[in-house]
PDB file of C-alpha atoms in Angstrom:
ATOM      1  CA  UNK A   1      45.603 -28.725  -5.716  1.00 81.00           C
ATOM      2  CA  UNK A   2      42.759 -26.980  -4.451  1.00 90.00           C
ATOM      3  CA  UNK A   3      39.448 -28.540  -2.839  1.00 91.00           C
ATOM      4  CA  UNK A   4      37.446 -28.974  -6.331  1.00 93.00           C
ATOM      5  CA  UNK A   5      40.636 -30.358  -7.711  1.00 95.00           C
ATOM      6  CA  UNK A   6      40.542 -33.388  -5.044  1.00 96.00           C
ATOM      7  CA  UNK A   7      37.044 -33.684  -4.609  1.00 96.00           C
ATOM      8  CA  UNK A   8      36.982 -34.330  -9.015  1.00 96.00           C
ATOM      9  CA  UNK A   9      39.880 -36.630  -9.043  1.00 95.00           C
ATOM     10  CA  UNK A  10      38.433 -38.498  -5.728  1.00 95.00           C
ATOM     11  CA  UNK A  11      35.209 -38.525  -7.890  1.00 96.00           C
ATOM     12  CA  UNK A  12      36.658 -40.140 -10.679  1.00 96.00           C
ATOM     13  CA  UNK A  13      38.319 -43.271  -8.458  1.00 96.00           C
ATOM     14  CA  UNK A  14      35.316 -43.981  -6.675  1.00 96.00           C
ATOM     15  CA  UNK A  15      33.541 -47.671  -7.424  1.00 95.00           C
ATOM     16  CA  UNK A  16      29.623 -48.472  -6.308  1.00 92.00           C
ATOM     17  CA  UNK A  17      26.103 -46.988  -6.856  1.00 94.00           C
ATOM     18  CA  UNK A  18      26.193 -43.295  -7.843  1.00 95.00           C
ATOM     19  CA  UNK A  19      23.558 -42.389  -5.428  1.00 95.00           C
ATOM     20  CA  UNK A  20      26.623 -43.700  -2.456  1.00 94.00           C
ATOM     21  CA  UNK A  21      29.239 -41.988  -4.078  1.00 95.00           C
ATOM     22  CA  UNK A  22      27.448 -38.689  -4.081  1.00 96.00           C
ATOM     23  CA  UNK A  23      26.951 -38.782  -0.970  1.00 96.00           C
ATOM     24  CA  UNK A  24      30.260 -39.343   0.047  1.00 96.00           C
ATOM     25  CA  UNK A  25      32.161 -36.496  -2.003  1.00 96.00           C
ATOM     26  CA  UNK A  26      29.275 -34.199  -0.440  1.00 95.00           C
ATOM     27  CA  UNK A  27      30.368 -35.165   3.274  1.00 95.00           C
ATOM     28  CA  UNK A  28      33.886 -34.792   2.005  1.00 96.00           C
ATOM     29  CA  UNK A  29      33.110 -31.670   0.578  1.00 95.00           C
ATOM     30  CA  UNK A  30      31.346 -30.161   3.616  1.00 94.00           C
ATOM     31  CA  UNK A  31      34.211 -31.475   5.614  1.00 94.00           C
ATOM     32  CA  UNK A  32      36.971 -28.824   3.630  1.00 95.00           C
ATOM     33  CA  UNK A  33      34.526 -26.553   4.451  1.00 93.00           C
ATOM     34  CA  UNK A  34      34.005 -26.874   8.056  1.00 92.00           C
ATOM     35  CA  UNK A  35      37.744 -27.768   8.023  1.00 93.00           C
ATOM     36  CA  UNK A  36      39.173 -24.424   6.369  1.00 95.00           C
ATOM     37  CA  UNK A  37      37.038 -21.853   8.173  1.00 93.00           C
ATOM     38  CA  UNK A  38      38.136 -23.924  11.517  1.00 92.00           C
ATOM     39  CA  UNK A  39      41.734 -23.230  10.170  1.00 93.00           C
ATOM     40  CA  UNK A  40      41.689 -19.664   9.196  1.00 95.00           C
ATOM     41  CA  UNK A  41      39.447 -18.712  12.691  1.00 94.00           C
ATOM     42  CA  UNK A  42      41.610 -20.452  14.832  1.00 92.00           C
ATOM     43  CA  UNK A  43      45.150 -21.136  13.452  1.00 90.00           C
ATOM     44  CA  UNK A  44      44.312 -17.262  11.425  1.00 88.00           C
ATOM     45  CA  UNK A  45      45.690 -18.756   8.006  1.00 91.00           C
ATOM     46  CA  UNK A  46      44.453 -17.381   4.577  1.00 94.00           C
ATOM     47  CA  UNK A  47      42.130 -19.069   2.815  1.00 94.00           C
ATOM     48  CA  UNK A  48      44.359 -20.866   0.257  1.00 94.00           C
ATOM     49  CA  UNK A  49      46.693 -22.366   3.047  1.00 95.00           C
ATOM     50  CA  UNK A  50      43.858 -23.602   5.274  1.00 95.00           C
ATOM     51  CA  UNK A  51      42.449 -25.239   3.036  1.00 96.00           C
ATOM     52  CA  UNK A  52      46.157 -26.816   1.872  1.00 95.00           C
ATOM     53  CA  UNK A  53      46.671 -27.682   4.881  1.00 95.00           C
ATOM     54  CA  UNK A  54      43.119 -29.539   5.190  1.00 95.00           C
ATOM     55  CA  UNK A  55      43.879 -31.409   2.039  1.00 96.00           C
ATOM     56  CA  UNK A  56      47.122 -32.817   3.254  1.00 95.00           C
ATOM     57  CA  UNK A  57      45.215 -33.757   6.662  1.00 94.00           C
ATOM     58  CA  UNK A  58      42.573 -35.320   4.724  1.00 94.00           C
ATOM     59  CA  UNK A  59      44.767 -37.915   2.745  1.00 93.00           C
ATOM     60  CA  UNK A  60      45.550 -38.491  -1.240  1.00 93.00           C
ATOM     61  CA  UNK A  61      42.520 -39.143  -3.172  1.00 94.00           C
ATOM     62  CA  UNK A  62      43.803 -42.945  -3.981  1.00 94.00           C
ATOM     63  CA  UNK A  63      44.049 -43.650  -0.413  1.00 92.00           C
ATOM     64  CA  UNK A  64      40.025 -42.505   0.466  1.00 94.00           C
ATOM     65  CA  UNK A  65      39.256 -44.309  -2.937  1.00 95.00           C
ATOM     66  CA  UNK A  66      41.267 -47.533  -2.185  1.00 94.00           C
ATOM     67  CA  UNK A  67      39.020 -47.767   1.484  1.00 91.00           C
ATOM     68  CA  UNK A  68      35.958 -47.001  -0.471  1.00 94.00           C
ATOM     69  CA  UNK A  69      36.479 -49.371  -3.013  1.00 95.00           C
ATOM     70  CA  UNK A  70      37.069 -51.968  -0.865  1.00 92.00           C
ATOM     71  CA  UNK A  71      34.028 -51.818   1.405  1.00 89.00           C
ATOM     72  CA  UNK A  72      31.922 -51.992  -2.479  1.00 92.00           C
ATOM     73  CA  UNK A  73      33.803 -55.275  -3.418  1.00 92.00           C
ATOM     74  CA  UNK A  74      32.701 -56.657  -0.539  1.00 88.00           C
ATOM     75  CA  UNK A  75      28.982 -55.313  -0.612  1.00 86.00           C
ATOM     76  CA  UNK A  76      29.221 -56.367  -4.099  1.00 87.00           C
ATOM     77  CA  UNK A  77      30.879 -60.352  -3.404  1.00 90.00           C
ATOM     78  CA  UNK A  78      27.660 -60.456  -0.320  1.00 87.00           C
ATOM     79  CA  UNK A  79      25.162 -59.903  -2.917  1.00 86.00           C
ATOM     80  CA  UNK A  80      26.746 -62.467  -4.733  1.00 90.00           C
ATOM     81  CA  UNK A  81      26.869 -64.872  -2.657  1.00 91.00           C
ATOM     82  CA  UNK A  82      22.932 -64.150  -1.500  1.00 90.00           C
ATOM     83  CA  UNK A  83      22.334 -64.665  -4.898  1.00 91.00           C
ATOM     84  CA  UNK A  84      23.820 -67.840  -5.681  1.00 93.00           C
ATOM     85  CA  UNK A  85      22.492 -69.611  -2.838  1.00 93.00           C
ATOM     86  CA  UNK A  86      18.812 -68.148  -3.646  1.00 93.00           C
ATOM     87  CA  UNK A  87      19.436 -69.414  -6.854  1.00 93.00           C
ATOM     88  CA  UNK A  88      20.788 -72.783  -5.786  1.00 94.00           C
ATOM     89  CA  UNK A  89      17.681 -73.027  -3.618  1.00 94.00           C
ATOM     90  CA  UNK A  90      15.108 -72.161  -6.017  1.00 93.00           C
ATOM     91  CA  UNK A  91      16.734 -75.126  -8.066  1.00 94.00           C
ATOM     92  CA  UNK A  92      16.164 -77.544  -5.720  1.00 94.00           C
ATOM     93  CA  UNK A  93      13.076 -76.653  -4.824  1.00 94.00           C
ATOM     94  CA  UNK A  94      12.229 -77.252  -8.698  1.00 94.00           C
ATOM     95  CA  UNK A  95      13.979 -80.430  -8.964  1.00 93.00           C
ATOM     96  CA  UNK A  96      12.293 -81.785  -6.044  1.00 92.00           C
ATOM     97  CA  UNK A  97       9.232 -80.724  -7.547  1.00 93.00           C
ATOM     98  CA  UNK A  98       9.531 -82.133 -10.961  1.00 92.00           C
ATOM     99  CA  UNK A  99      10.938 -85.374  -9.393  1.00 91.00           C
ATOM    100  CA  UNK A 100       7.796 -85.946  -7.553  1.00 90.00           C
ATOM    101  CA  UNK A 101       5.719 -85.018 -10.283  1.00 89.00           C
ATOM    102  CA  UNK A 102       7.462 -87.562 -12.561  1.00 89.00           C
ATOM    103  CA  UNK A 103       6.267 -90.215  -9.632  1.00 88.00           C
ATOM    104  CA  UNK A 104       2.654 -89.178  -9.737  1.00 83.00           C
ATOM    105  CA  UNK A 105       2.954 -87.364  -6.505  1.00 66.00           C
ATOM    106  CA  UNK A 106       1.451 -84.276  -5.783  1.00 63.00           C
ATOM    107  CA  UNK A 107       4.768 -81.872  -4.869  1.00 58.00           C
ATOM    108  CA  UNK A 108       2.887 -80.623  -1.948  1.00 61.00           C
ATOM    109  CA  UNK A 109      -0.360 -81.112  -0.104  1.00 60.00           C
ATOM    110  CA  UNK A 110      -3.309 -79.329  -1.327  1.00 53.00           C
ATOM    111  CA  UNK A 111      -4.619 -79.169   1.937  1.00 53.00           C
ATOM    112  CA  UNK A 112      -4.130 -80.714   5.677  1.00 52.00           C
ATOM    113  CA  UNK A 113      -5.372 -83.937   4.327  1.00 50.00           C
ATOM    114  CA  UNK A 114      -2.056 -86.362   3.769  1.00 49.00           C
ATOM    115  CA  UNK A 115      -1.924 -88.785   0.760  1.00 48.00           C
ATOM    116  CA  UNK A 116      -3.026 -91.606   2.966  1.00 50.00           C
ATOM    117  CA  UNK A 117      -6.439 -90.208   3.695  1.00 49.00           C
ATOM    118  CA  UNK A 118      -7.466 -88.821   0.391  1.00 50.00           C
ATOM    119  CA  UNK A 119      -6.571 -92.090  -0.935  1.00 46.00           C
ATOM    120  CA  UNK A 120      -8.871 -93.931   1.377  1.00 49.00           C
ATOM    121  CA  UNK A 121     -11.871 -91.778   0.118  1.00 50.00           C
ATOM    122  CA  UNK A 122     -14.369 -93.642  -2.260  1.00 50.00           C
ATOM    123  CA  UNK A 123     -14.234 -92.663  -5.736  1.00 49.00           C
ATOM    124  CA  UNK A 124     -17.660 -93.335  -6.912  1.00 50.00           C
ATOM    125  CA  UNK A 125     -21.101 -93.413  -5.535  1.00 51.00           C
ATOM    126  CA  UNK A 126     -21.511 -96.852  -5.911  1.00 52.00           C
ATOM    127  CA  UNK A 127     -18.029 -97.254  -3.933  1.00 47.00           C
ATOM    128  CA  UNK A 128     -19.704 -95.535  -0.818  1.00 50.00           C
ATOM    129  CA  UNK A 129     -22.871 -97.684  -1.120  1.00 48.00           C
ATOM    130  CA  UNK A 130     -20.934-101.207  -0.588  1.00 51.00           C
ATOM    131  CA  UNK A 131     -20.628-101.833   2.930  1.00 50.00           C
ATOM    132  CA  UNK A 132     -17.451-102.019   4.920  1.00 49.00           C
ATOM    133  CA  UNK A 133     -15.860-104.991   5.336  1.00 47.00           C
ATOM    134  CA  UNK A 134     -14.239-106.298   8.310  1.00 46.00           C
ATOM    135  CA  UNK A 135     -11.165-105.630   7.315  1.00 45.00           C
ATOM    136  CA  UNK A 136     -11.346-102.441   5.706  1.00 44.00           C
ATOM    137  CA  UNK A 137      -9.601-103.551   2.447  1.00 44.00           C
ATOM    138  CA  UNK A 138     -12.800-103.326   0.232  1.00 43.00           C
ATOM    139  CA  UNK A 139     -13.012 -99.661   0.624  1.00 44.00           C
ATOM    140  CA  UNK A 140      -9.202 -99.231   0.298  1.00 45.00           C
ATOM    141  CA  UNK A 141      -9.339-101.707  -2.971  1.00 42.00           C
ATOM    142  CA  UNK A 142     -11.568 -98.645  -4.567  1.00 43.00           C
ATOM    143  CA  UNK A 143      -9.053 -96.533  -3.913  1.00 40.00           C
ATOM    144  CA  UNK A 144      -7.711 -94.048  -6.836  1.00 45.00           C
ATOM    145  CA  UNK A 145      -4.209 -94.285  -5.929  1.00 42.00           C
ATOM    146  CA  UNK A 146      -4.258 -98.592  -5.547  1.00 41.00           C
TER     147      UNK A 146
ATOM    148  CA  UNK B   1      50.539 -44.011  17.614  1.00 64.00           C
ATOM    149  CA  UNK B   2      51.577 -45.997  14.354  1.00 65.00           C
ATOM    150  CA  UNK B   3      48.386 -45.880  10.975  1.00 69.00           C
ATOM    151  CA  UNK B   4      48.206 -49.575  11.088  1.00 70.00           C
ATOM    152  CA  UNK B   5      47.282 -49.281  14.832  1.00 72.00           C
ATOM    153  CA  UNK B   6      44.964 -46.734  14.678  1.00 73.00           C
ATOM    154  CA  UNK B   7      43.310 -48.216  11.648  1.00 72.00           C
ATOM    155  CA  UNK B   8      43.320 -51.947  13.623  1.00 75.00           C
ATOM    156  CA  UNK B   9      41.062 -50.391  16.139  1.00 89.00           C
ATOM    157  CA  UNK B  10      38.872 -47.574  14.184  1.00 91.00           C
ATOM    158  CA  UNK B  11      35.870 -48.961  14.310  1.00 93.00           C
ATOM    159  CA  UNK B  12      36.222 -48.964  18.042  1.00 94.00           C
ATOM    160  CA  UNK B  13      36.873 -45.590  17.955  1.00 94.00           C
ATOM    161  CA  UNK B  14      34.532 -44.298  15.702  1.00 95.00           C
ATOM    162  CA  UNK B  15      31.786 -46.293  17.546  1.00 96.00           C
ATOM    163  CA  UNK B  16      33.229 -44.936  20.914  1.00 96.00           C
ATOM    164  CA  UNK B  17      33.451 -41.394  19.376  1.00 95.00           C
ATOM    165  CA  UNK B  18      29.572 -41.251  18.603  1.00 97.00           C
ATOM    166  CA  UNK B  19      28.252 -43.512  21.688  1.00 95.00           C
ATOM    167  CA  UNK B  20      27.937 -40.017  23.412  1.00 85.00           C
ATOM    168  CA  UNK B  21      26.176 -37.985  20.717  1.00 93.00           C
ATOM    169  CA  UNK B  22      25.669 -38.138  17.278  1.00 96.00           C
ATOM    170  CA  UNK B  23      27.740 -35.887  15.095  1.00 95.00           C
ATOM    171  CA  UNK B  24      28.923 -35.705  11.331  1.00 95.00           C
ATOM    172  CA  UNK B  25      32.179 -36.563  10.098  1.00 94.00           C
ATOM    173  CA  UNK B  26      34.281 -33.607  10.991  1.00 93.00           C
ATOM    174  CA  UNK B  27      32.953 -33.136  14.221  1.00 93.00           C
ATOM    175  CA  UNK B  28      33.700 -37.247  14.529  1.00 94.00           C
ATOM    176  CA  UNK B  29      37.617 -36.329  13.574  1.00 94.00           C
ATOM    177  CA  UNK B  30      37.802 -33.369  15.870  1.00 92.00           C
ATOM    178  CA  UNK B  31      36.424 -35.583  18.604  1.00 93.00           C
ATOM    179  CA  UNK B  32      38.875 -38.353  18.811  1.00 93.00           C
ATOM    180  CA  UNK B  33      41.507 -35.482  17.983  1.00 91.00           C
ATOM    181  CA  UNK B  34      40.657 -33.855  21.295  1.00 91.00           C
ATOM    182  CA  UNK B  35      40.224 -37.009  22.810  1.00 92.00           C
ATOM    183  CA  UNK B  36      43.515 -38.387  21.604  1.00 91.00           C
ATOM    184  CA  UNK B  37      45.602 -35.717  22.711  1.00 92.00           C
ATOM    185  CA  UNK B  38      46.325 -35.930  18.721  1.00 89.00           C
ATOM    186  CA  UNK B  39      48.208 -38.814  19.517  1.00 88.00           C
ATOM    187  CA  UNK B  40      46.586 -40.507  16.122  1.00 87.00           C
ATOM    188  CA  UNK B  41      48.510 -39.940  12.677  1.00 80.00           C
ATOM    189  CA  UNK B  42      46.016 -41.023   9.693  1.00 87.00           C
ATOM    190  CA  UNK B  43      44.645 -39.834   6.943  1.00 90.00           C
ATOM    191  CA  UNK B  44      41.392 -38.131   8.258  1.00 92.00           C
ATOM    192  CA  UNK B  45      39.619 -38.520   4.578  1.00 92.00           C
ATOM    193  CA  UNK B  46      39.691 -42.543   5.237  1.00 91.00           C
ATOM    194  CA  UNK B  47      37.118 -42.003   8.399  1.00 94.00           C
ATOM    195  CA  UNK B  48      34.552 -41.841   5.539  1.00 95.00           C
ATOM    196  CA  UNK B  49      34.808 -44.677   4.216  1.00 94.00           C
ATOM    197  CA  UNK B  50      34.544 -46.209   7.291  1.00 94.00           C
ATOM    198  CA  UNK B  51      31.313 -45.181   8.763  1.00 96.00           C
ATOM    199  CA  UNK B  52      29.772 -45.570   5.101  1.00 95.00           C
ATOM    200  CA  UNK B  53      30.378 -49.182   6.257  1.00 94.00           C
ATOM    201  CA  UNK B  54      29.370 -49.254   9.783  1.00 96.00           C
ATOM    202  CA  UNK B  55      26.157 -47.638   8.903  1.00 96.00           C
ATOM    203  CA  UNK B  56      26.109 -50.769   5.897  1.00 93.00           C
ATOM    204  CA  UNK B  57      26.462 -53.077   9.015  1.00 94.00           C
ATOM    205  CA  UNK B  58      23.698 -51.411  10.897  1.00 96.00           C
ATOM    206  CA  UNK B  59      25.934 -50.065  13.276  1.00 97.00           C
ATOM    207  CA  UNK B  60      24.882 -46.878  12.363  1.00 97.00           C
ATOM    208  CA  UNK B  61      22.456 -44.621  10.941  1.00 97.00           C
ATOM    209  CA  UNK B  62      22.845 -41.269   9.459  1.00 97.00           C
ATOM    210  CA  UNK B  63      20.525 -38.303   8.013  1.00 96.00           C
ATOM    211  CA  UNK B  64      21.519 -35.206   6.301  1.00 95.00           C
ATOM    212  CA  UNK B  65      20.909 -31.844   8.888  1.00 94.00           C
ATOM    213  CA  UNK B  66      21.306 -28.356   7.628  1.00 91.00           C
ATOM    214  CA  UNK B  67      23.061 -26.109  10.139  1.00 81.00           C
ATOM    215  CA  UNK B  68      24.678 -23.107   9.321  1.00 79.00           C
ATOM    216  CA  UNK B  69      23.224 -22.710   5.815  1.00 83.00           C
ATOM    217  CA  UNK B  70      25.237 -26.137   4.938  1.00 85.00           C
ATOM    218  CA  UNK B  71      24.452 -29.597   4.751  1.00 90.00           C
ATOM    219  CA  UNK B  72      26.167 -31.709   6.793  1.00 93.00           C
ATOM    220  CA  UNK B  73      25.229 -36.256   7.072  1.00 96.00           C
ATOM    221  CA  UNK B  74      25.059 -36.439  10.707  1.00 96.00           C
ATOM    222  CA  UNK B  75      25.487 -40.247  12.156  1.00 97.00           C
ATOM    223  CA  UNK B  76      24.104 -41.923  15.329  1.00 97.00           C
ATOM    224  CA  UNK B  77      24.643 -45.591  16.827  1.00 97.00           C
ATOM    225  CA  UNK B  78      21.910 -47.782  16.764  1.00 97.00           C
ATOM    226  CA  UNK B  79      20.547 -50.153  19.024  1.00 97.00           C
ATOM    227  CA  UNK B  80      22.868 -52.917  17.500  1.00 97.00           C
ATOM    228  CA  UNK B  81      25.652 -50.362  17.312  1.00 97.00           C
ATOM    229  CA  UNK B  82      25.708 -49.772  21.702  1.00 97.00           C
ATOM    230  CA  UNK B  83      25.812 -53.376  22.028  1.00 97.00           C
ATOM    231  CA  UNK B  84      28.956 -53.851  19.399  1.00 96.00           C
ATOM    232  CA  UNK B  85      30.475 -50.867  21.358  1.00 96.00           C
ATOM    233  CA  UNK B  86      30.407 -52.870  24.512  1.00 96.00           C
ATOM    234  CA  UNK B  87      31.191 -55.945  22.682  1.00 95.00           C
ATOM    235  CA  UNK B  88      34.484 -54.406  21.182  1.00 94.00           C
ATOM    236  CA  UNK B  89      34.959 -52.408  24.544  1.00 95.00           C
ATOM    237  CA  UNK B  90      35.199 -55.574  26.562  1.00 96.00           C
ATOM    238  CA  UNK B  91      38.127 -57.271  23.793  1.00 94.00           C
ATOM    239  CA  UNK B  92      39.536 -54.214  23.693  1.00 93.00           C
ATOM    240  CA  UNK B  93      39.949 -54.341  27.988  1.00 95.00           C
ATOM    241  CA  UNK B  94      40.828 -57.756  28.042  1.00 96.00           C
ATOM    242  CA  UNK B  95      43.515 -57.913  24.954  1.00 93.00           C
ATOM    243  CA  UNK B  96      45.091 -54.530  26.580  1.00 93.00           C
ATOM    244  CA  UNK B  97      45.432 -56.382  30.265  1.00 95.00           C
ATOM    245  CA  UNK B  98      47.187 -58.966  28.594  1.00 96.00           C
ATOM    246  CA  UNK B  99      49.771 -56.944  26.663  1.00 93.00           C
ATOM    247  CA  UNK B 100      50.531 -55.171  29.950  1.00 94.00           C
ATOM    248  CA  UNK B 101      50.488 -58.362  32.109  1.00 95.00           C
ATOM    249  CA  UNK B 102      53.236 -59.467  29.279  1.00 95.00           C
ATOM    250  CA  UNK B 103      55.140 -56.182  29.101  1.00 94.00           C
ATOM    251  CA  UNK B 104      55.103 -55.536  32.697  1.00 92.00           C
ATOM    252  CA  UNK B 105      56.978 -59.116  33.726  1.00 87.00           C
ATOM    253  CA  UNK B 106      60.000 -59.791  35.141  1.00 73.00           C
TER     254      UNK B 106
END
């Protein structure tokens, strides 16, 4: 098996974006590069058995492919996961919503005012002409919500 | 040293391997080669793999560097990557005083 050999059949095992695969059998590729001219400079091999003898170094392609695949189940199970409990929330959030609705109240305030106040606010002119009473309850009794 | 050792404790190694200076995979291998007295037996092609996934834990980052008329992904700790170092250094210390303190009885 030569370096093109391994590099296809590594190619072929590989799980996970194709932009991430790429980029790995590139690196791998530079590395039987780098690799063989290391072994024919230094250990003064021919071309054909350095690089042999950086494929057997390097591993069998099902090995490198069983690693690789394993780190992109779990990417894969994380996103997932993120999903599900984005989804989850986003459901609640809508129930919550609808449920208030369904009780006439506003799912969130419009503004910094609570409920209480904007309730207490007259509703017609006529309502802010009558005078308070002692007790405040006339101007609450014109109250939209009461 | 035994594959399920060395693999056990890789990250720690290819974390401690590029803590010094930031280097691309081969130059990674030959570094914990020479380190190692090539006292490690694994298949080198798996090292891949496993700084894909350190860099996917931000442990790392890498960029692609032309040298040489080739190009070769060259990969660097980060920030968060120094502090899992010592992190990992420190368990490492402490787990190997205890397997000596045990070995080392009598």
């Amino acid at each position: 098996m030569n370096g093109e050999t391994f590099l296809a059949e590594l190619g072929a095992s590989l799980h996970g974006p194709r932009r991430s695969r790429r980029r790995l059998i590139e690196e791998l590729s530079a590395h039987i590069e780098d690799a063989t001219i290391a072994e024919v400079r230094f250990r003064r091999l021919n071309r054909r058995e350095a690089e042999q003898t950086v494929l057997d170094r390097l591993g069998c392609a099902e090995t490198i492919a069983g690693r690789w695949n394993a780190h992109q189940r779990e990417v894969r199970a994380t996103k997932h996961r993120r999903l599900a409990v984005s989804a989850v929330s986003l459901a609640a959030a809508a129930a919550l919503a609808v449920t208030q609705y369904a009780a006439g109240k506003p799912a969130a305030p419009a503004s910094n005012m609570s409920g209480q106040n904007r309730c207490l606010k007259p509703t017609s002119p006529d309502a802010q002409a009558q005078p308070p009473t002692s007790s405040g309850t006339g101007t609450r009794s014109n109250a939209r919500c009461h | 040293v035994a594959r399920e050792s060395f693999s056990g404790h890789l990250d720690l190694i290819l974390l401690s391997a590029l803590a010094a200076e930031s280097s691309h995979g081969w130059g990674v291998i030959e570094r914990v080669r020479r380190a190692s007295g090539g006292r490690f037996d694994y298949p080198e092609g798996t090292i891949y793999p496993a700084l894909h996934r350190l860099e996917a834990e931000g442990l790392l980052r890498s960029k692609w560097s032309n040298a040489d008329g080739r190009r070769r992904r060259v990969y660097e700790l980060t920030r968060r990557g120094h502090r899992a170092l010592e992190g990992r250094k420190r368990d490492w210390q402490e787990f190997a005083r205890g397997i000596t303190a045990v070995i080392e009885q009598r």
